[in-house]
Structures are given as structure tokens and as C-alpha cells.
Short mmCIF file of C-alpha atoms and ligand atoms in Angstrom, two decimals:
data_model
loop_
_atom_site.label_atom_id
_atom_site.label_comp_id
_atom_site.label_asym_id
_atom_site.label_seq_id
_atom_site.Cartn_x
_atom_site.Cartn_y
_atom_site.Cartn_z
CA MET A 24 -61.71 -5.23 5.38
CA ILE A 25 -59.69 -7.39 7.04
CA GLY A 26 -61.10 -10.91 7.12
CA ILE A 27 -61.26 -14.82 5.98
CA ILE A 28 -60.11 -14.90 2.48
CA GLY A 29 -60.05 -19.09 2.49
CA TYR A 30 -61.33 -21.27 4.91
CA GLY A 31 -61.51 -25.47 5.11
CA SER A 32 -62.01 -28.25 7.16
CA TYR A 33 -61.36 -32.17 7.38
CA VAL A 34 -63.33 -35.04 8.70
CA PRO A 35 -62.04 -38.72 8.84
CA ILE A 36 -64.15 -41.16 7.80
CA TYR A 37 -64.06 -42.91 10.90
CA ARG A 38 -66.57 -43.31 13.59
CA ILE A 39 -67.59 -45.17 16.96
CA LYS A 40 -70.86 -45.04 18.44
CA VAL A 41 -71.34 -44.34 22.22
CA GLU A 42 -73.48 -47.58 22.36
CA GLU A 43 -70.18 -49.92 21.32
CA ILE A 44 -68.25 -47.94 23.90
CA ALA A 45 -70.56 -48.05 26.75
CA ARG A 46 -70.81 -51.96 25.88
CA GLN A 47 -67.40 -52.12 26.37
CA TRP A 48 -67.56 -50.35 30.04
CA GLY A 49 -70.88 -51.98 30.90
CA ASP A 50 -72.01 -48.04 31.21
CA ASN A 51 -75.57 -47.47 30.29
CA ALA A 52 -75.87 -45.64 26.15
CA GLU A 53 -79.24 -44.32 26.44
CA ALA A 54 -77.97 -42.39 29.91
CA ILE A 55 -75.06 -41.26 28.54
CA LYS A 56 -76.61 -39.79 24.84
CA ASN A 57 -79.07 -38.14 27.30
CA GLY A 58 -76.36 -36.50 29.20
CA ILE A 59 -74.14 -35.15 26.41
CA LYS A 60 -76.53 -35.45 23.74
CA VAL A 61 -73.35 -36.89 21.62
CA TYR A 62 -74.44 -40.04 19.18
CA GLU A 63 -71.47 -40.33 17.53
CA LYS A 64 -67.62 -39.52 17.40
CA THR A 65 -64.61 -39.29 14.75
CA VAL A 66 -62.07 -41.37 14.80
CA PRO A 67 -58.24 -40.84 13.05
CA GLY A 68 -56.97 -43.21 10.95
CA GLN A 69 -54.28 -45.44 11.73
CA ASP A 70 -52.40 -43.51 8.98
CA GLU A 71 -54.18 -39.84 10.61
CA ASP A 72 -52.53 -37.49 13.16
CA THR A 73 -52.91 -34.05 13.68
CA ILE A 74 -50.28 -33.09 11.28
CA THR A 75 -52.06 -34.88 8.36
CA ILE A 76 -55.43 -33.27 9.41
CA ALA A 77 -53.97 -29.60 9.55
CA TYR A 78 -53.06 -30.92 6.40
CA MET A 79 -56.12 -31.02 4.20
CA ALA A 80 -57.44 -28.28 6.41
CA ALA A 81 -55.20 -26.12 4.77
CA LYS A 82 -55.64 -27.68 1.63
CA TYR A 83 -59.10 -27.42 1.40
CA ALA A 84 -58.99 -23.03 2.78
CA LEU A 85 -55.80 -22.91 0.30
CA VAL A 86 -58.51 -23.45 -3.21
CA ARG A 87 -60.88 -21.46 -1.20
CA ALA A 88 -58.65 -18.48 -1.20
CA GLY A 89 -56.90 -19.18 -4.56
CA ILE A 90 -54.06 -18.25 -4.17
CA ASP A 91 -50.52 -19.23 -4.03
CA PRO A 92 -49.22 -20.92 -0.96
CA LYS A 93 -45.70 -19.12 -1.34
CA GLU A 94 -47.64 -16.05 -0.52
CA ILE A 95 -48.44 -17.39 3.20
CA GLY A 96 -46.36 -15.37 5.55
CA ALA A 97 -47.48 -17.27 8.82
CA LEU A 98 -48.92 -20.77 10.07
CA TYR A 99 -49.72 -21.36 13.21
CA ILE A 100 -51.33 -24.80 14.11
CA GLY A 101 -53.32 -25.21 17.68
CA SER A 102 -53.37 -28.08 19.11
CA GLU A 103 -53.23 -30.28 22.25
CA SER A 104 -52.51 -33.63 20.32
CA HIS A 105 -49.08 -32.31 17.92
CA PRO A 106 -47.63 -35.50 17.21
CA TYR A 107 -44.06 -34.42 18.52
CA ALA A 108 -43.67 -32.69 21.83
CA VAL A 109 -40.32 -30.91 20.10
CA LYS A 110 -40.39 -29.86 16.80
CA PRO A 111 -43.15 -28.49 15.05
CA SER A 112 -46.44 -29.44 13.39
CA GLY A 113 -46.39 -26.51 11.15
CA THR A 114 -43.08 -27.15 9.58
CA VAL A 115 -44.30 -30.37 7.49
CA VAL A 116 -47.75 -28.90 6.83
CA ALA A 117 -45.86 -25.91 5.42
CA GLU A 118 -43.34 -28.42 3.26
CA ALA A 119 -45.77 -30.68 2.13
CA LEU A 120 -48.19 -27.40 1.20
CA GLY A 121 -45.42 -25.83 -0.42
CA MET A 122 -45.33 -22.66 1.90
CA VAL A 123 -41.76 -22.55 2.84
CA PRO A 124 -38.83 -21.05 3.54
CA ASP A 125 -40.49 -17.51 3.82
CA ILE A 126 -42.63 -18.09 6.36
CA HIS A 127 -43.12 -17.19 10.27
CA ILE A 128 -44.28 -21.49 11.85
CA ALA A 129 -44.92 -21.95 15.70
CA ASP A 130 -47.34 -24.22 17.43
CA TYR A 131 -49.75 -23.34 19.74
CA GLU A 132 -51.38 -24.76 22.92
CA PHE A 133 -53.80 -23.75 25.23
CA ALA A 134 -56.08 -27.29 25.62
CA CYS A 135 -59.32 -26.37 23.27
CA LYS A 136 -58.85 -22.97 22.62
CA ALA A 137 -55.09 -23.26 20.42
CA GLY A 138 -56.93 -23.70 17.56
CA SER A 139 -58.80 -20.10 17.92
CA GLU A 140 -55.63 -18.60 19.41
CA ALA A 141 -53.61 -19.62 15.73
CA MET A 142 -56.44 -17.38 14.33
CA PHE A 143 -56.22 -14.67 17.09
CA VAL A 144 -52.89 -14.45 16.06
CA ALA A 145 -52.69 -14.90 11.97
CA TYR A 146 -55.40 -12.37 12.01
CA THR A 147 -53.50 -9.86 14.04
CA HIS A 148 -50.29 -10.12 11.86
CA VAL A 149 -52.58 -9.13 9.04
CA LYS A 150 -54.22 -6.17 10.60
CA ALA A 151 -50.48 -4.85 11.69
CA GLY A 152 -49.52 -5.39 8.22
CA HIS A 153 -46.84 -7.59 8.79
CA MET A 154 -48.25 -9.87 5.54
CA LYS A 155 -50.77 -9.94 3.30
CA TYR A 156 -51.93 -13.64 4.11
CA ALA A 157 -51.36 -15.69 7.51
CA MET A 158 -53.11 -18.97 8.30
CA GLY A 159 -54.79 -20.20 11.46
CA ILE A 160 -55.51 -24.00 12.23
CA GLY A 161 -57.10 -26.03 15.04
CA ALA A 162 -56.57 -29.44 15.09
CA ASP A 163 -56.96 -32.54 16.99
CA THR A 164 -56.85 -36.40 17.08
CA SER A 165 -57.74 -36.34 21.39
CA GLN A 166 -57.60 -39.50 23.17
CA GLY A 167 -59.78 -40.41 26.61
CA ALA A 168 -58.10 -42.89 28.95
CA PRO A 169 -59.93 -45.77 28.24
CA GLY A 170 -63.23 -46.53 30.42
CA ASP A 171 -63.48 -42.74 31.37
CA ALA A 172 -66.18 -40.45 30.43
CA LEU A 173 -63.76 -38.04 27.64
CA GLU A 174 -63.64 -41.22 25.90
CA TYR A 175 -67.22 -40.67 24.74
CA THR A 176 -66.41 -37.89 23.26
CA ALA A 177 -62.29 -37.07 22.11
CA ALA A 178 -62.82 -37.26 18.87
CA ALA A 179 -60.28 -35.92 15.82
CA GLY A 180 -60.94 -33.33 12.91
CA GLY A 181 -60.01 -29.98 12.15
CA SER A 182 -60.08 -26.66 10.33
CA ALA A 183 -57.71 -23.94 8.98
CA PHE A 184 -58.52 -19.90 7.98
CA ILE A 185 -56.17 -17.73 6.12
CA PHE A 186 -56.55 -14.49 6.94
CA GLY A 187 -55.98 -11.57 4.66
CA LYS A 188 -57.08 -8.29 3.52
CA GLY A 189 -59.30 -7.04 0.31
CA ASP A 190 -61.67 -7.98 -1.99
CA LYS A 191 -60.62 -11.84 -1.30
CA VAL A 192 -62.23 -11.48 1.92
CA ILE A 193 -65.19 -13.96 2.99
CA ALA A 194 -65.95 -13.33 6.55
CA GLU A 195 -64.86 -9.83 7.53
CA VAL A 196 -63.35 -10.00 11.33
CA VAL A 197 -65.84 -7.17 12.57
CA ASP A 198 -63.82 -7.80 16.50
CA THR A 199 -62.01 -10.13 18.77
CA TYR A 200 -62.48 -10.25 22.06
CA SER A 201 -60.39 -13.06 24.96
CA TYR A 202 -61.20 -13.47 28.75
CA THR A 203 -58.81 -15.38 30.36
CA THR A 204 -58.44 -16.60 33.88
CA ASP A 205 -56.07 -19.06 35.71
CA THR A 206 -58.50 -22.14 36.54
CA ALA A 207 -57.42 -25.95 36.87
CA ASP A 208 -60.72 -27.64 35.68
CA PHE A 209 -58.32 -30.05 33.13
CA TRP A 210 -54.56 -31.07 32.69
CA ARG A 211 -52.29 -33.08 31.43
CA ARG A 212 -48.91 -33.13 32.64
CA GLU A 213 -45.92 -34.00 30.27
CA THR A 214 -45.08 -37.17 29.51
CA ARG A 215 -48.75 -38.46 30.50
CA PRO A 216 -50.72 -39.58 27.47
CA TYR A 217 -54.16 -39.08 28.90
CA PRO A 218 -55.59 -36.19 30.48
CA LYS A 219 -56.88 -35.15 33.95
CA HIS A 220 -60.31 -33.18 34.92
CA GLY A 221 -61.76 -31.58 37.97
CA GLY A 222 -65.40 -33.17 37.50
CA ARG A 223 -67.67 -31.24 38.27
CA PHE A 224 -65.63 -28.16 38.69
CA THR A 225 -64.95 -28.46 34.54
CA GLY A 226 -69.15 -27.12 34.23
CA ASP A 227 -69.98 -23.54 35.76
CA PRO A 228 -66.29 -22.14 37.14
CA ALA A 229 -64.57 -23.30 34.07
CA TYR A 230 -66.97 -23.78 30.66
CA PHE A 231 -69.71 -21.51 31.71
CA HIS A 232 -67.87 -18.87 32.96
CA HIS A 233 -65.22 -17.59 30.33
CA VAL A 234 -68.08 -18.69 27.24
CA LEU A 235 -70.83 -16.24 28.51
CA SER A 236 -68.31 -13.54 29.83
CA ALA A 237 -66.30 -13.68 26.36
CA ALA A 238 -69.57 -13.44 24.64
CA LYS A 239 -70.88 -11.01 26.38
CA GLY A 240 -68.19 -8.66 26.50
CA ILE A 241 -67.71 -8.83 22.88
CA MET A 242 -71.28 -8.07 22.26
CA GLU A 243 -71.67 -5.28 24.15
CA LYS A 244 -68.35 -3.63 23.00
CA ASN A 245 -70.03 -3.91 19.58
CA GLY A 246 -73.66 -2.81 20.80
CA LEU A 247 -74.78 -6.33 19.72
CA THR A 248 -77.94 -8.61 21.41
CA ALA A 249 -78.61 -11.69 20.36
CA LYS A 250 -80.78 -11.65 17.57
CA ASP A 251 -78.52 -9.43 15.76
CA PHE A 252 -76.39 -12.86 14.71
CA ARG A 253 -77.25 -15.70 12.13
CA TYR A 254 -75.21 -18.27 13.91
CA ALA A 255 -73.28 -19.19 17.13
CA VAL A 256 -70.79 -21.30 17.37
CA PHE A 257 -69.38 -22.38 21.32
CA HIS A 258 -66.74 -24.66 22.17
CA MET A 259 -68.62 -28.01 22.08
CA PRO A 260 -66.73 -30.62 24.58
CA ASN A 261 -70.47 -32.44 24.40
CA ALA A 262 -73.76 -30.83 22.62
CA SER A 263 -75.23 -30.22 26.20
CA PHE A 264 -72.51 -27.54 27.27
CA PRO A 265 -73.03 -25.52 24.26
CA MET A 266 -77.13 -25.61 23.63
CA ARG A 267 -77.00 -24.83 27.67
CA ALA A 268 -74.61 -21.74 26.99
CA ALA A 269 -76.48 -20.22 23.59
CA ARG A 270 -79.68 -20.59 25.71
CA ARG A 271 -78.40 -18.43 28.43
CA LEU A 272 -77.13 -15.33 25.89
CA GLY A 273 -80.69 -15.67 23.86
CA PHE A 274 -79.74 -17.79 21.31
CA THR A 275 -81.85 -19.75 19.81
CA LYS A 276 -81.87 -23.64 17.71
CA GLU A 277 -82.20 -22.05 14.33
CA GLN A 278 -78.98 -19.93 15.34
CA TYR A 279 -76.52 -22.49 16.71
CA GLU A 280 -77.61 -25.96 15.08
CA VAL A 281 -75.66 -25.25 12.18
CA GLY A 282 -72.48 -25.20 13.66
CA LEU A 283 -72.96 -28.01 16.39
CA ILE A 284 -71.72 -30.55 15.01
CA VAL A 285 -70.59 -32.15 18.18
CA PRO A 286 -73.64 -34.99 18.26
CA TYR A 287 -72.15 -36.81 15.31
CA THR A 288 -68.53 -35.43 15.60
CA GLY A 289 -67.57 -35.74 19.43
CA ASN A 290 -65.57 -33.22 20.32
CA PHE A 291 -62.72 -32.16 18.11
CA TYR A 292 -60.90 -29.96 21.11
CA SER A 293 -58.83 -27.37 19.17
CA GLY A 294 -60.81 -27.98 16.08
CA ALA A 295 -64.17 -27.87 17.31
CA SER A 296 -65.20 -24.12 17.06
CA PRO A 297 -63.21 -23.75 14.58
CA THR A 298 -65.29 -26.60 12.79
CA GLY A 299 -68.31 -24.87 13.84
CA LEU A 300 -67.52 -21.84 12.30
CA SER A 301 -66.40 -23.42 8.73
CA ALA A 302 -70.13 -25.17 9.11
CA SER A 303 -71.94 -22.19 9.81
CA LEU A 304 -69.73 -20.54 6.92
CA ASP A 305 -70.94 -23.45 4.22
CA ASP A 306 -74.09 -22.43 5.13
CA ALA A 307 -74.17 -18.59 4.92
CA LYS A 308 -75.17 -15.96 3.37
CA PRO A 309 -74.05 -12.11 2.06
CA GLY A 310 -74.73 -9.88 5.09
CA ASP A 311 -74.81 -12.59 7.80
CA LEU A 312 -73.09 -12.07 11.61
CA ILE A 313 -71.14 -14.96 12.67
CA LEU A 314 -70.26 -15.21 16.78
CA MET A 315 -67.94 -18.17 17.71
CA VAL A 316 -66.52 -18.59 20.94
CA SER A 317 -63.79 -20.96 21.83
CA PHE A 318 -62.96 -21.95 25.49
CA GLY A 319 -59.57 -23.63 26.43
CA SER A 320 -59.25 -25.50 29.84
CA GLY A 321 -57.14 -23.16 31.78
CA ALA A 322 -58.40 -21.48 31.34
CA GLY A 323 -59.79 -18.84 28.48
CA SER A 324 -62.26 -17.88 25.82
CA ASP A 325 -61.79 -16.32 22.54
CA ALA A 326 -64.73 -14.42 20.77
CA PHE A 327 -64.67 -13.10 17.33
CA ILE A 328 -67.66 -11.37 15.35
CA PHE A 329 -67.35 -12.13 11.42
CA ARG A 330 -69.51 -10.57 8.52
CA VAL A 331 -70.25 -12.49 5.63
CA THR A 332 -69.55 -11.14 2.85
CA GLU A 333 -70.55 -11.80 -1.03
CA ARG A 334 -67.60 -13.80 -1.96
CA ILE A 335 -68.64 -16.26 0.41
CA ASN A 336 -71.64 -17.95 -2.95
CA GLU A 337 -67.51 -17.67 -5.26
CA VAL A 338 -66.06 -20.37 -2.96
CA ARG A 339 -68.30 -22.30 -1.00
CA ASP A 340 -68.93 -25.03 -2.85
CA LEU A 341 -64.69 -25.65 -4.39
CA VAL A 342 -64.14 -28.18 -1.47
CA PRO A 343 -66.30 -30.28 0.53
CA LYS A 344 -68.03 -29.01 3.11
CA VAL A 345 -68.75 -29.71 6.69
CA TRP A 346 -71.84 -31.52 7.16
CA ASP A 347 -71.16 -32.88 3.46
CA GLN A 348 -68.14 -34.68 5.17
CA ILE A 349 -69.84 -35.64 8.35
CA ARG A 350 -72.46 -37.52 6.25
CA THR A 351 -70.22 -38.89 4.18
CA PRO A 352 -71.30 -42.41 2.57
CA ARG A 353 -67.46 -43.57 2.76
CA LYS A 354 -68.08 -43.44 6.89
CA ARG A 355 -67.18 -46.56 8.62
CA TYR A 356 -67.67 -47.52 12.09
CA LEU A 357 -65.29 -49.45 14.49
CA THR A 358 -65.76 -52.07 16.98
CA TYR A 359 -64.09 -50.86 20.05
CA GLY A 360 -61.80 -53.87 19.25
CA GLU A 361 -60.95 -51.67 16.02
CA TYR A 362 -61.03 -48.52 18.18
CA ALA A 363 -58.49 -49.93 20.55
CA LYS A 364 -56.20 -50.82 17.57
CA PHE A 365 -56.30 -47.47 15.87
CA ARG A 366 -55.99 -45.62 19.05
CA GLU A 367 -53.01 -47.66 19.82
CA LYS A 368 -54.62 -49.00 23.04
CA ILE A 369 -53.77 -52.44 22.70
CA LEU A 370 -50.35 -53.22 24.24
CA MET A 371 -48.12 -55.00 21.66
CA ASN A 372 -44.77 -56.76 22.05
CA GLU A 373 -41.58 -54.08 21.45
CA MET B 21 -35.72 -45.15 7.21
CA PRO B 22 -33.14 -43.36 8.67
CA ILE B 23 -33.77 -39.49 8.59
CA GLN B 24 -30.27 -38.86 6.53
CA ARG B 25 -31.82 -40.96 4.35
CA PHE B 26 -35.38 -39.91 4.21
CA TYR B 27 -34.93 -36.16 4.00
CA PRO B 28 -33.31 -35.68 0.46
CA HIS B 29 -36.55 -37.36 -0.65
CA ILE B 30 -39.14 -34.76 0.98
CA PRO B 31 -40.07 -32.50 -2.05
CA GLN B 32 -40.79 -35.80 -4.34
CA ARG B 33 -42.71 -37.46 -0.98
CA TYR B 34 -44.36 -34.62 0.72
CA ARG B 35 -44.86 -32.82 -2.61
CA LEU B 36 -44.73 -34.94 -5.65
CA GLU B 37 -42.00 -33.32 -7.89
CA GLY B 38 -40.37 -34.94 -10.02
CA THR B 39 -39.87 -33.79 -13.46
CA LYS B 40 -41.03 -32.56 -17.27
CA CYS B 41 -38.81 -33.16 -20.26
CA LYS B 42 -38.41 -29.44 -21.53
CA LYS B 43 -37.45 -31.00 -25.12
CA CYS B 44 -40.51 -33.81 -25.76
CA GLY B 45 -42.77 -33.13 -22.51
CA LYS B 46 -41.57 -36.55 -20.70
CA VAL B 47 -42.72 -36.49 -16.79
CA HIS B 48 -40.98 -38.87 -14.44
CA PHE B 49 -41.66 -39.68 -10.71
CA PRO B 50 -38.88 -40.40 -9.19
CA PRO B 51 -37.19 -37.39 -10.50
CA ARG B 52 -34.90 -38.10 -12.98
CA GLN B 53 -31.20 -36.06 -14.53
CA VAL B 54 -31.87 -37.22 -18.36
CA CYS B 55 -35.07 -38.18 -19.86
CA ASN B 56 -35.43 -42.04 -20.29
CA SER B 57 -37.62 -41.03 -23.67
CA CYS B 58 -35.43 -39.01 -25.42
CA GLY B 59 -32.42 -38.47 -24.35
CA SER B 60 -32.90 -34.77 -23.31
CA LYS B 61 -30.43 -33.60 -19.90
CA GLU B 62 -32.85 -29.97 -20.17
CA LEU B 63 -35.85 -31.13 -17.25
CA GLU B 64 -37.46 -29.17 -15.20
CA PRO B 65 -39.10 -29.73 -11.55
CA TYR B 66 -42.96 -30.89 -12.45
CA ARG B 67 -45.88 -31.12 -9.63
CA LEU B 68 -47.19 -34.54 -10.82
CA ALA B 69 -51.24 -34.73 -10.92
CA GLU B 70 -53.44 -35.74 -7.68
CA GLU B 71 -55.48 -37.72 -9.76
CA GLY B 72 -55.53 -40.88 -11.96
CA GLU B 73 -56.76 -44.24 -12.50
CA ILE B 74 -55.82 -47.39 -10.84
CA ILE B 75 -53.92 -49.85 -13.64
CA THR B 76 -52.55 -53.06 -11.05
CA TYR B 77 -53.34 -53.59 -7.39
CA THR B 78 -51.95 -55.71 -4.95
CA VAL B 79 -53.22 -57.13 -1.32
CA VAL B 80 -50.90 -57.42 1.34
CA TYR B 81 -51.65 -60.09 3.52
CA THR B 82 -48.11 -60.45 5.42
CA PRO B 83 -46.24 -56.93 5.60
CA PRO B 84 -42.78 -56.30 7.22
CA ASP B 85 -43.16 -56.01 11.29
CA ASP B 86 -43.41 -51.99 11.13
CA PHE B 87 -47.00 -52.90 8.93
CA LYS B 88 -48.52 -56.05 11.34
CA THR B 89 -51.42 -53.91 12.60
CA LYS B 90 -52.47 -52.18 9.32
CA LYS B 91 -52.80 -55.35 7.23
CA PRO B 92 -54.54 -56.21 4.85
CA TYR B 93 -54.28 -53.05 3.16
CA VAL B 94 -54.03 -52.50 -0.75
CA VAL B 95 -50.73 -51.30 -2.73
CA ALA B 96 -51.85 -49.75 -6.31
CA ILE B 97 -50.34 -48.16 -9.29
CA ALA B 98 -52.29 -45.70 -11.04
CA LYS B 99 -52.08 -44.15 -14.36
CA MET B 100 -52.11 -40.29 -13.57
CA ASP B 101 -53.81 -38.04 -15.36
CA ASP B 102 -50.65 -36.35 -16.69
CA GLY B 103 -49.99 -39.78 -17.97
CA ALA B 104 -47.40 -40.39 -15.08
CA LYS B 105 -47.37 -43.65 -13.04
CA LEU B 106 -47.44 -43.34 -9.41
CA THR B 107 -46.80 -46.09 -6.83
CA ALA B 108 -48.72 -46.17 -3.30
CA GLN B 109 -51.15 -47.53 -0.38
CA VAL B 110 -54.64 -47.05 -1.28
CA THR B 111 -56.12 -45.81 2.57
CA ASP B 112 -59.57 -45.66 4.06
CA CYS B 113 -60.69 -48.49 1.84
CA THR B 114 -61.02 -51.92 2.66
CA PRO B 115 -59.33 -54.48 -0.28
CA ASP B 116 -62.92 -55.31 -1.96
CA GLU B 117 -63.46 -51.83 -2.58
CA VAL B 118 -60.43 -51.42 -4.61
CA GLU B 119 -60.49 -52.23 -8.44
CA ILE B 120 -58.49 -51.67 -11.93
CA GLY B 121 -59.81 -48.78 -14.05
CA LYS B 122 -61.48 -46.74 -10.09
CA ARG B 123 -60.13 -43.47 -9.85
CA VAL B 124 -58.20 -42.21 -7.02
CA ARG B 125 -57.25 -38.71 -5.87
CA VAL B 126 -53.96 -38.40 -3.59
CA VAL B 127 -53.33 -37.69 0.06
CA PHE B 128 -50.58 -36.89 2.65
CA ARG B 129 -50.61 -39.25 5.22
CA LYS B 130 -48.66 -41.16 8.19
CA ILE B 131 -45.84 -43.66 6.31
CA ASN B 132 -44.56 -44.83 9.50
CA ALA B 133 -43.12 -44.36 12.80
CA GLU B 134 -39.52 -45.02 13.95
CA GLY B 135 -41.09 -46.92 16.96
CA LYS B 136 -42.22 -44.44 20.13
CA SER B 137 -39.77 -42.52 20.04
CA GLY B 138 -38.14 -42.00 16.65
CA ILE B 139 -38.99 -39.78 13.31
CA ILE B 140 -42.73 -39.93 12.06
CA GLU B 141 -42.02 -39.75 7.92
CA TYR B 142 -45.16 -38.75 6.29
CA GLY B 143 -45.89 -39.24 2.34
CA TYR B 144 -48.76 -39.66 -0.34
CA LYS B 145 -50.81 -42.82 -0.57
CA PHE B 146 -54.05 -42.55 -2.71
CA VAL B 147 -57.97 -42.48 -1.64
CA LEU B 148 -60.98 -43.69 -3.99
CA ILE B 149 -62.65 -41.84 -5.22
ZN1 LIG C 430 -37.99 -36.12 -23.42
#
């Protein structure tokens, strides 16, 4: 049996409400909340970035796995907000967690799909017998341009998954399937700080086409239908897209609500569907089937089916769970001014 | 800090690696060559406890230029659970939340960045438990 042997997520404590952003730009907050079904989003602290978020998620995953970090053969971090354009994030995380130097490291990019990509490659290394354990992480601290619709959802957070085989497996990988085409729905050119998107073009031909095709593809391949799953997790750039995708595939609210964190976190980009998976694992019972489908603009979806094992009961409570981090009493709401300072949107004298 | 001065300190800044005296058991941080308690030179690498208790702290209202967007912030000395003393910023809190005797845990955060194009330095900070 090959699958996840450790998982962990990290959610920063800072938040900004949709009302606060809407007040800044003269938008109608109620209309926005009705449209995207997102109420607040996370903001990284001034000393947090994709590297520190990946570190925390990886550290929690190691605690749940109960293994020596030196046994990890590969570390892949998927993000669209790596702090350096040239210089990997993974080396810092691996050094800080004591995984170096016998390790293969690479950073991945594919818009919001980079995290599931990192997981896919980590899993296939273990499956091929290249190494005992491999870790894949999806983490982001993404930014929307000030005043752009994306500013309401671009958030920070991430999750890490260690793959391995044998009795340490918490969730067996039943199957994987990827669906990819060349579709320019969302992009950011090298050296530009904020992304551009194709407006209405981002919905049907991009998100829905790829997510639905990947989900249908993997279910058909395995002779499964929506009712066979306990949980379904879809990439969540907002809450309305994944809810519509879920309904079109025949999933009910009970199946998607545990993994649907976006109303209270915003979009974690590469960390979005992985953190929805993490939240579902936090809640899961042995034998449960979980469907996870990511989406990355450009465009493609990676689909995974997991079957939860008895070991979930031994590791679940070892580190902070996703919803406990989302609802933490330490949560601190920022004004737009504080948010602009935190995200370095204020022009300072050099 | 220039990159060539930062890199030799990675084990202690990233992983809290100090030394422990094989003879008397004293833990040193930063790491030492000779035990400052018994004089022994037989020291082994030792990873510090990740939790401790604040023994004193100060609130910085007028920081150096690099930290002027972070003020006010708290720098504390904590006695870690293995007896070592560690100085670090207390992050994710306001100064009024910090008190002597409160428990802290070590986290890994961005310490400083050399402008918009230089190296980013990472290291340990405290958060309140
Ligand atoms: Zn000694």
C-alpha cells in the first residue's frame, strides 16, 4: 500500500474582511460576498512567506509521520509565490528541517496546480521504488493587484504531504489522473508583480472544463460515482466555483463542506485543494474515500482518489488541525492600511 | 548581514543547534568550543528545546531602518525547557500580550531582507503558546 504517511497544514493568524477591502475601493461588499461566497481571507505576517508557510506545514507533516527527516528522499514545493525568482524555496525548508544533504529538491510552478503537482511527483517516486519517503508541498502568499477582483480572495496558507508505503500509510492513493490543455485564462509575465486574467474566460473553458473532465475521468477509470465518496475537494479560487463543480458532478454539501475552507480563508492558490484535502483527513474515518481535484490556470487539473486507513486515528490529533487554525482565537483582523503595509503595497522611500 | 557572514550560522539560526557538554551536561547556545561551566572540551552538537518561558523582554519603539515598518515589536529572553537561554523576537502578538512567565514556542520566520534584490535571511522567533 502506497499513500500519505504524514500531512500538515499552516494557516497564518491575520485576516482581512471583504467589507474592509470593499470600503477601500467603493465596492458593494454584500454583492461581492453573494457572488464569490468568501467572507474573509488570510494575510501572511510581515515575517511570513511561502518558505516559512511550507516549513510549518512540513514540520507538522513530519510529526504526524513520526519519521526522521533525513529519511525523506525528495522535497518538492509548488507555489506561484516563491520568494526568489532564481533560487529554490525547497533548499531553505530542507536545511531548516534537517533533511539535507541526501535529498532531491525542486520547486514547481503551474499557477494553482503546483501543489498537487509536487504531491504527484513525490508519490510516483515512492511508487517507482526510487526512495522510501518523498514530500510534496503546496503553499502560497499570492497577491491580487490593488482594486482588482482577485484582491478579495488572494490569500496565504499551505499544506505538506509525505508519501511512503507500508503500515505507516494514513490514506492510500487509489489512483491519479491529470487533464491538461493549453488555455490562457490567467497569467503573470516574468518580473511583473501582479497577475492578469481573462475575465469571464476563467470560468467555463478553464476551471469547469478541466476540473469536471479530471473528476469524471478518474471516477470512470475506477468505476466509481459521486455517492461512493465521503469527501470531495475541488480547487477553490472562490466558494461558488467548487460548489457548482461539485453539484454538476452529483456531490452533496455533506461531501464538500469539510474541505471547502475558502469562505473563511480565501484562495491558498497552490495550497488550496491540498489544504481542503488536509481538512478532510482531519475529519475522516477509516475506509472513507476522498476525491481531490486541483486546477491550475494555463490550464490543467490533477485528480487523486485516497482511501483512509485505521492509522488516521493515531495521528490526527498530534498537530493543529485545519479548521482549528482557521477558527483560532488568536486570529487578528487588519485594516486595509495595515494590510497594505503587510503586503508592501505602500511606496516607501528607499 | 553580508551573505558570507550569514551562511556559517545556518545550523544555529535555522535549526537551533547549540552544544552540550558530555561531562557536566550544560547546554550552550550559541555553540561553544569549551564548556563555560566545567572547562571540558568534549562537547556534542545539541538541538535546543523548542519551548520555554519568558524571563525578560523589551519593547522596541525606535528600531533600525530595516525594521521600521514592524514597530513596535517585542524582543524577549526565554529560558528554554532544557535550561538554555535564547533571545528572539516575539512575533504574531502585540506588546501588551507579552508578560514575564508566559510560555513561548520557537517558529521559523523571515528575519530580514537586503532591500528588494538582496538575500532573504531566515531564522527563529518566538510565538506565545
Ligand atoms: Zn561542562
